[in-house]
Coordinates of C-alpha atoms in Angstrom, one line a residue:
X1 CA 27.5 -37.1 -29.9
X2 CA 25.4 -39.8 -28.8
X3 CA 22.0 -39.9 -30.7
X4 CA 19.0 -42.1 -30.0
X5 CA 17.7 -43.7 -33.2
X6 CA 14.5 -45.6 -33.8
X7 CA 13.2 -48.2 -36.3
X8 CA 9.6 -48.2 -37.5
X9 CA 9.8 -52.0 -37.5
X10 CA 10.8 -52.0 -33.8
X11 CA 7.8 -49.8 -32.9
X12 CA 5.0 -51.7 -34.5
X13 CA 3.1 -53.7 -31.9
X14 CA 1.0 -56.9 -32.2
X15 CA -2.2 -55.1 -32.1
X16 CA -3.4 -52.3 -34.1
X17 CA -4.9 -50.4 -31.1
X18 CA -1.7 -48.4 -30.6
X19 CA -0.2 -46.9 -33.9
X20 CA 3.5 -46.0 -34.2
X21 CA 3.0 -42.4 -34.3
X22 CA 1.2 -42.6 -30.9
X23 CA 4.0 -44.6 -29.7
X24 CA 6.7 -42.1 -30.7
X25 CA 4.7 -38.7 -29.8
X26 CA 5.5 -37.2 -26.4
X27 CA 2.3 -35.9 -25.1
X28 CA 3.3 -35.1 -21.3
X29 CA 5.9 -33.2 -19.5
X30 CA 7.1 -36.4 -17.7
X31 CA 7.7 -38.2 -20.9
X32 CA 9.5 -35.2 -22.4
X33 CA 11.6 -35.0 -19.0
X34 CA 12.5 -38.8 -19.4
X35 CA 13.6 -38.5 -23.0
X36 CA 15.7 -35.4 -22.2
X37 CA 17.4 -37.3 -19.3
X38 CA 18.2 -40.2 -21.5
X39 CA 19.8 -38.2 -24.2
X40 CA 21.8 -36.1 -21.3
X41 CA 23.3 -39.3 -19.6
X42 CA 24.0 -41.0 -22.9
X43 CA 26.0 -37.8 -23.8
X44 CA 27.9 -37.6 -20.8
X45 CA 28.8 -41.3 -20.7
X46 CA 30.1 -40.7 -24.2
X47 CA 32.2 -37.8 -23.3
X48 CA 33.8 -39.2 -20.0
X49 CA 34.6 -42.7 -21.6
X50 CA 38.3 -42.7 -20.9
X51 CA 40.7 -45.1 -23.1
X52 CA 42.0 -48.2 -21.6
X53 CA 45.6 -48.6 -20.6
X54 CA 46.2 -50.4 -23.9
X55 CA 44.7 -47.8 -26.1
X56 CA 47.1 -45.3 -24.4
X57 CA 50.2 -47.2 -25.1
X58 CA 49.2 -47.3 -28.9
X59 CA 49.9 -43.5 -29.7
X60 CA 53.1 -43.5 -27.3
X61 CA 54.2 -46.7 -29.4
X62 CA 53.6 -44.6 -32.5
X63 CA 55.4 -41.8 -31.1
X64 CA 58.5 -43.9 -30.1
X65 CA 58.4 -45.8 -33.7
X66 CA 58.8 -42.4 -35.5
X67 CA 62.5 -42.4 -35.0
X68 CA 65.2 -45.1 -35.2
X69 CA 67.7 -43.1 -33.6
X70 CA 67.6 -39.8 -31.7
X71 CA 69.8 -37.0 -30.1
X72 CA 68.6 -34.9 -27.5
X73 CA 70.7 -32.0 -25.9
X74 CA 69.4 -30.7 -22.6
X75 CA 70.5 -28.6 -19.5
X76 CA 69.0 -28.3 -15.8
X77 CA 70.1 -26.6 -12.5
X78 CA 68.8 -25.5 -9.3
X79 CA 68.6 -21.7 -8.8
X80 CA 68.1 -22.1 -4.8
X81 CA 71.4 -24.4 -4.6
X82 CA 73.4 -21.9 -6.6
X83 CA 72.3 -19.0 -4.8
X84 CA 73.3 -20.7 -1.4
X85 CA 76.6 -21.6 -2.6
X86 CA 77.3 -18.1 -4.1
X87 CA 75.2 -15.7 -2.0
X88 CA 76.9 -12.5 -3.6
X89 CA 76.0 -13.9 -7.4
X90 CA 73.2 -12.5 -8.9
X91 CA 71.9 -15.3 -11.2
X92 CA 70.3 -13.7 -14.7
X93 CA 67.0 -15.3 -16.0
X94 CA 68.9 -17.3 -18.5
X95 CA 71.4 -18.9 -15.8
X96 CA 71.0 -22.3 -17.3
X97 CA 73.4 -21.2 -20.2
X98 CA 76.4 -20.8 -17.9
X99 CA 75.5 -22.9 -14.6
X100 CA 74.4 -26.3 -13.8
X101 CA 74.3 -29.9 -15.6
X102 CA 74.7 -29.9 -19.6
X103 CA 74.0 -33.2 -21.3
X104 CA 73.2 -35.1 -24.5
X105 CA 71.6 -38.5 -25.1
X106 CA 72.3 -40.2 -28.4
X107 CA 70.0 -43.5 -28.6
X108 CA 69.6 -46.3 -31.0
X109 CA 66.7 -48.8 -31.5
X110 CA 69.2 -51.5 -31.9
X111 CA 70.6 -51.6 -28.5
X112 CA 73.6 -49.2 -28.0
X113 CA 73.2 -45.5 -26.6
X114 CA 75.5 -42.8 -24.9
X115 CA 74.6 -40.2 -22.3
X116 CA 77.3 -37.4 -21.9
X117 CA 77.0 -34.9 -19.1
X118 CA 79.1 -31.9 -18.1
X119 CA 79.0 -29.6 -15.2
X120 CA 79.3 -25.8 -15.9
X121 CA 80.2 -23.2 -13.2
X122 CA 79.9 -19.7 -14.7
X123 CA 80.7 -21.2 -18.1
X124 CA 83.8 -23.1 -17.1
X125 CA 83.4 -27.0 -17.5
X126 CA 84.3 -28.6 -14.1
X127 CA 84.0 -32.4 -15.2
X128 CA 82.6 -34.6 -18.0
X129 CA 81.1 -37.9 -17.6
X130 CA 79.9 -40.4 -20.4
X131 CA 77.8 -43.4 -19.7
X132 CA 76.3 -45.9 -21.8
X133 CA 76.1 -49.2 -23.6
X134 CA 78.1 -50.5 -26.4
X135 CA 77.8 -53.7 -28.3
X136 CA 80.3 -55.4 -25.8
X137 CA 78.6 -54.1 -22.5
X138 CA 77.9 -51.0 -20.3
X139 CA 80.6 -48.5 -19.6
X140 CA 81.1 -45.1 -17.7
X141 CA 84.1 -42.8 -18.3
X142 CA 85.3 -39.5 -16.4
X143 CA 87.2 -36.9 -18.2
X144 CA 88.1 -33.1 -18.2
X145 CA 88.4 -30.3 -20.6
X146 CA 91.6 -28.5 -20.3
X147 CA 91.3 -25.1 -18.7
X148 CA 87.7 -25.5 -18.3
X149 CA 86.9 -24.6 -21.8
X150 CA 83.5 -25.0 -23.4
X151 CA 82.6 -28.6 -23.8
X152 CA 84.1 -30.1 -27.0
X153 CA 84.1 -33.7 -27.5
X154 CA 87.5 -33.7 -29.1
X155 CA 89.0 -31.8 -26.4
X156 CA 88.1 -34.1 -23.7
X157 CA 90.9 -35.9 -21.7
X158 CA 89.2 -39.1 -20.5
X159 CA 91.0 -40.0 -17.3
X160 CA 88.9 -43.2 -15.9
X161 CA 87.1 -45.7 -17.4
X162 CA 85.0 -48.7 -16.1
X163 CA 83.0 -51.4 -17.9
X164 CA 81.2 -54.6 -17.2
X165 CA 78.1 -56.4 -18.2
X166 CA 75.1 -54.5 -19.7
X167 CA 72.8 -52.8 -17.0
X168 CA 75.8 -51.8 -14.6
X169 CA 76.4 -48.4 -15.9
X170 CA 72.6 -47.6 -17.0
X171 CA 70.6 -47.9 -14.1
X172 CA 72.7 -46.1 -11.5
X173 CA 71.0 -43.0 -9.7
X174 CA 73.4 -40.6 -11.3
X175 CA 72.4 -41.7 -14.9
X176 CA 68.7 -40.3 -14.6
X177 CA 68.3 -37.6 -17.2
X178 CA 66.1 -35.0 -15.4
X179 CA 64.7 -33.3 -18.6
X180 CA 63.6 -36.8 -19.8
X181 CA 62.0 -38.1 -16.7
X182 CA 59.2 -40.4 -17.1
X183 CA 59.6 -40.3 -21.0
X184 CA 63.2 -42.0 -21.2
X185 CA 63.6 -45.0 -18.8
X186 CA 67.6 -44.8 -18.1
X187 CA 67.9 -47.7 -15.7
X188 CA 66.6 -50.2 -18.9
X189 CA 67.8 -47.6 -21.5
X190 CA 64.4 -47.6 -23.4
X191 CA 61.2 -45.3 -23.8
X192 CA 57.8 -44.9 -22.4
X193 CA 56.4 -47.5 -24.9
X194 CA 58.6 -50.1 -23.3
X195 CA 57.9 -49.2 -19.8
X196 CA 54.4 -49.6 -20.4
X197 CA 54.9 -53.1 -21.9
X198 CA 57.2 -54.3 -19.0
X199 CA 55.1 -53.0 -16.3
X200 CA 53.4 -56.0 -14.4
X201 CA 50.2 -54.2 -14.2
X202 CA 48.5 -51.0 -15.5
X203 CA 45.7 -49.2 -13.5
X204 CA 42.8 -48.3 -15.3
X205 CA 43.4 -44.5 -16.5
X206 CA 41.8 -41.8 -14.2
X207 CA 41.2 -38.2 -15.3
X208 CA 43.4 -35.5 -13.4
X209 CA 44.0 -31.7 -14.2
X210 CA 47.5 -30.5 -14.5
X211 CA 47.8 -26.7 -14.9
X212 CA 44.5 -26.6 -16.5
X213 CA 45.2 -29.3 -18.8
X214 CA 42.7 -32.5 -18.6
X215 CA 45.3 -35.5 -18.4
X216 CA 45.0 -39.2 -17.9
X217 CA 46.7 -40.6 -15.0
X218 CA 48.2 -44.2 -15.6
X219 CA 49.8 -46.1 -12.1
X220 CA 52.3 -48.6 -12.6
X221 CA 55.3 -50.4 -10.9
X222 CA 58.7 -49.8 -12.5
X223 CA 61.3 -52.3 -11.2
X224 CA 65.0 -52.8 -11.7
X225 CA 66.3 -55.0 -14.5
X226 CA 66.7 -57.8 -11.7
X227 CA 63.1 -57.3 -11.0
X228 CA 63.7 -55.8 -7.5
X229 CA 61.3 -52.8 -6.5
X230 CA 62.5 -49.3 -7.6
X231 CA 59.7 -46.9 -7.8
X232 CA 56.0 -46.5 -8.6
X233 CA 55.4 -44.3 -11.7
X234 CA 52.2 -42.2 -11.8
X235 CA 52.2 -40.9 -15.2
X236 CA 49.8 -37.9 -16.2
X237 CA 49.5 -38.2 -20.1
X238 CA 48.2 -35.0 -21.9
X239 CA 46.0 -36.1 -25.0
X240 CA 46.6 -32.5 -26.5
X241 CA 50.1 -33.3 -27.0
X242 CA 50.3 -36.9 -28.4
X243 CA 49.7 -38.6 -24.8
X244 CA 53.1 -37.4 -23.6
X245 CA 53.5 -36.9 -19.9
X246 CA 52.8 -33.6 -18.4
X247 CA 53.3 -34.7 -14.9
X248 CA 55.3 -37.6 -13.5
X249 CA 55.2 -38.7 -9.9
X250 CA 57.7 -41.2 -9.0
X251 CA 57.4 -42.7 -5.5
X252 CA 60.1 -44.5 -4.1
X253 CA 59.7 -48.4 -3.3
X254 CA 63.2 -49.5 -2.5
X255 CA 63.8 -50.8 0.9
X256 CA 64.8 -48.0 3.2
X257 CA 63.9 -45.2 0.8
X258 CA 61.2 -42.6 1.0
X259 CA 59.7 -39.7 -0.8
X260 CA 58.9 -39.3 -4.3
X261 CA 60.0 -37.1 -7.3
X262 CA 57.9 -34.9 -9.3
X263 CA 58.5 -33.8 -13.0
X264 CA 56.4 -31.3 -14.8
X265 CA 56.3 -30.0 -18.3
X266 CA 55.6 -26.4 -18.6
X267 CA 55.8 -26.3 -22.5
X268 CA 55.9 -28.7 -25.4
X269 CA 57.6 -28.1 -28.8
X270 CA 56.3 -29.6 -32.0
X271 CA 59.2 -30.8 -33.9
X272 CA 57.1 -31.8 -36.8
X273 CA 53.5 -31.7 -37.4
X274 CA 51.7 -33.8 -34.9
X275 CA 55.1 -35.1 -33.3
X276 CA 55.9 -33.4 -29.9
X277 CA 58.7 -33.3 -27.4
X278 CA 59.1 -31.6 -24.0
X279 CA 60.8 -28.2 -24.1
X280 CA 60.8 -26.9 -20.5
X281 CA 59.8 -27.6 -17.2
X282 CA 60.6 -28.3 -13.5
X283 CA 61.9 -31.2 -11.1
X284 CA 61.9 -31.5 -7.4
X285 CA 62.1 -34.3 -4.8
X286 CA 59.4 -34.2 -2.0
X287 CA 61.9 -34.2 0.8
X288 CA 63.4 -31.1 -0.6
X289 CA 60.5 -29.1 -2.1
X290 CA 62.2 -25.7 -2.1
X291 CA 65.1 -27.2 -4.4
X292 CA 63.3 -26.9 -7.5
X293 CA 65.0 -27.7 -10.7
X294 CA 64.5 -25.9 -13.9
X295 CA 65.2 -27.8 -17.1
X296 CA 65.3 -27.3 -21.0
X297 CA 65.5 -29.4 -24.1
X298 CA 67.5 -27.4 -26.4
X299 CA 67.8 -29.4 -29.4
X300 CA 66.3 -32.8 -30.8
X301 CA 67.2 -34.7 -33.9
X302 CA 65.4 -37.4 -35.0
X303 CA 67.1 -40.1 -37.0
X304 CA 70.5 -38.7 -37.1
X305 CA 73.2 -41.1 -38.5
X306 CA 74.9 -43.4 -36.7
X307 CA 78.7 -42.8 -35.8
X308 CA 80.2 -46.0 -34.4
X309 CA 82.9 -43.9 -32.5
X310 CA 80.3 -42.3 -30.4
X311 CA 79.0 -45.8 -29.5
X312 CA 82.2 -47.1 -28.2
X313 CA 84.1 -46.5 -25.0
X314 CA 86.2 -43.6 -25.4
X315 CA 90.2 -44.0 -25.1
X316 CA 91.7 -43.5 -21.8
X317 CA 94.8 -41.2 -22.4
X318 CA 96.3 -41.8 -19.1
X319 CA 96.0 -45.5 -18.6
X320 CA 93.5 -45.6 -15.6
X321 CA 91.2 -48.3 -16.9
X322 CA 89.7 -49.1 -13.6
X323 CA 88.0 -52.1 -14.5
X324 CA 86.9 -54.1 -17.6
X325 CA 85.5 -57.3 -18.7
X326 CA 86.0 -56.8 -22.4
X327 CA 88.3 -58.3 -24.9
X328 CA 90.0 -58.1 -28.2
X329 CA 91.7 -55.0 -29.9
X330 CA 89.9 -51.9 -31.0
X331 CA 90.5 -48.6 -32.1
X332 CA 93.7 -46.9 -30.4
X333 CA 95.1 -43.5 -30.6
X334 CA 98.9 -43.1 -31.4
X335 CA 100.7 -42.7 -28.3
X336 CA 97.7 -43.0 -26.0
X337 CA 96.2 -45.6 -23.7
X338 CA 93.9 -48.4 -24.7
X339 CA 90.1 -48.4 -25.0
X340 CA 88.4 -50.6 -22.6
X341 CA 86.3 -52.4 -25.5
X342 CA 89.5 -53.1 -27.5
X343 CA 92.0 -53.7 -24.7
X344 CA 94.2 -57.0 -25.2
X345 CA 95.0 -56.7 -21.5
X346 CA 93.0 -54.5 -19.5
X347 CA 94.7 -52.1 -17.4
X348 CA 94.1 -52.6 -13.9
X349 CA 95.5 -51.5 -10.3
X350 CA 98.0 -54.0 -9.3
X351 CA 97.8 -55.5 -5.9
X352 CA 100.5 -54.7 -3.4
X353 CA 103.5 -57.0 -3.3
X354 CA 103.5 -59.5 -0.5
X355 CA 106.0 -58.4 2.4
X356 CA 109.6 -60.0 1.8
X357 CA 109.6 -62.1 5.2
X358 CA 112.0 -64.6 3.6
X359 CA 114.6 -62.0 2.6
X360 CA 114.0 -60.3 6.2
X361 CA 114.6 -63.7 7.7
X362 CA 117.7 -64.2 5.8
X363 CA 119.3 -60.9 6.7
X364 CA 118.7 -61.2 10.6
X365 CA 120.2 -64.9 10.4
X366 CA 123.4 -63.4 8.7
X367 CA 123.6 -60.7 11.3
X368 CA 123.2 -63.1 14.1
X369 CA 126.0 -65.2 12.8
X370 CA 128.1 -62.3 12.2
X371 CA 127.6 -60.9 15.9
X372 CA 128.1 -64.6 17.3
X373 CA 131.5 -64.8 15.3
X374 CA 132.4 -61.5 16.5
X375 CA 131.9 -62.2 20.3
X376 CA 133.6 -65.5 19.9
X377 CA 136.8 -63.8 18.5
X378 CA 136.8 -61.1 21.1
X379 CA 135.7 -62.7 24.4

């Protein structure tokens, strides 16, 4: 609370006609009103003072620096879409257990990360996808689980693998992680603290209310790694939960694109005293406002041990490596295909063989000679 203090030396004048007690006393209603007004305005200005953008970055930086590695498991689905696809199906309240997209992010602060995701349809795994960045580059793999059994990393049969320079697999639209939207920036493979540092300019924070929670809104551009426009971020940060985003609006800025994505946290979870993480919420796109996605974060592990095998491209068992720019020998399972990161000679689709025009011409010439000889003999 702001207070008004006075010093006796400040109140003593150059003449002795007016004494300090007379100067400090309030003898009229107008003077009393003036004093109360000063106290009130100083209190309001102190309470309304918002931290600067730099001051907001500090708690988010400390939040991120609390882990060197992190593993997050999550799931999300759109009830309206499922009800349109399966009109006779009555989805339970906990439908996310058996439906939609499930996933896991394993991230390290020294570069490599892996994002696994698998589609579930009434408990049956339809497909598995892995995107990530290893020490040699970015990669993306597609696989299946035999008979659609529950997801088990050891049971996945990886059937396709592509790789390339860092940045290729990490910023495609399909790699956006809905439950971490606005907190984790998948196109760069980093978190909100790095996004704020990367932003070309941050707006002065403004106050906004989100679901009865007073938040501070930051606005900044979030470009692609090559600097081209991607979207404008509006982050509503909640001071009551470590300034983590409670609502995120991302307005499309790419040429030919329109609309915005809205992400809201309905509940936070305190993993350790003073360290928060999103627990559940919703997500939707403005052009399809009825298709609201429910999402949940089901597990968070801070600083789990690093397993090198998890941060390298998986082994493709059917020799269907579709692209690779890596070289050198790596881990290889007996009787299996090669890993894209360790393939001595990447397996790629061979171009079609050229048509054998010379062979055809030779055959036609022989046929012509034989026909001529036959006509000459029997004419």
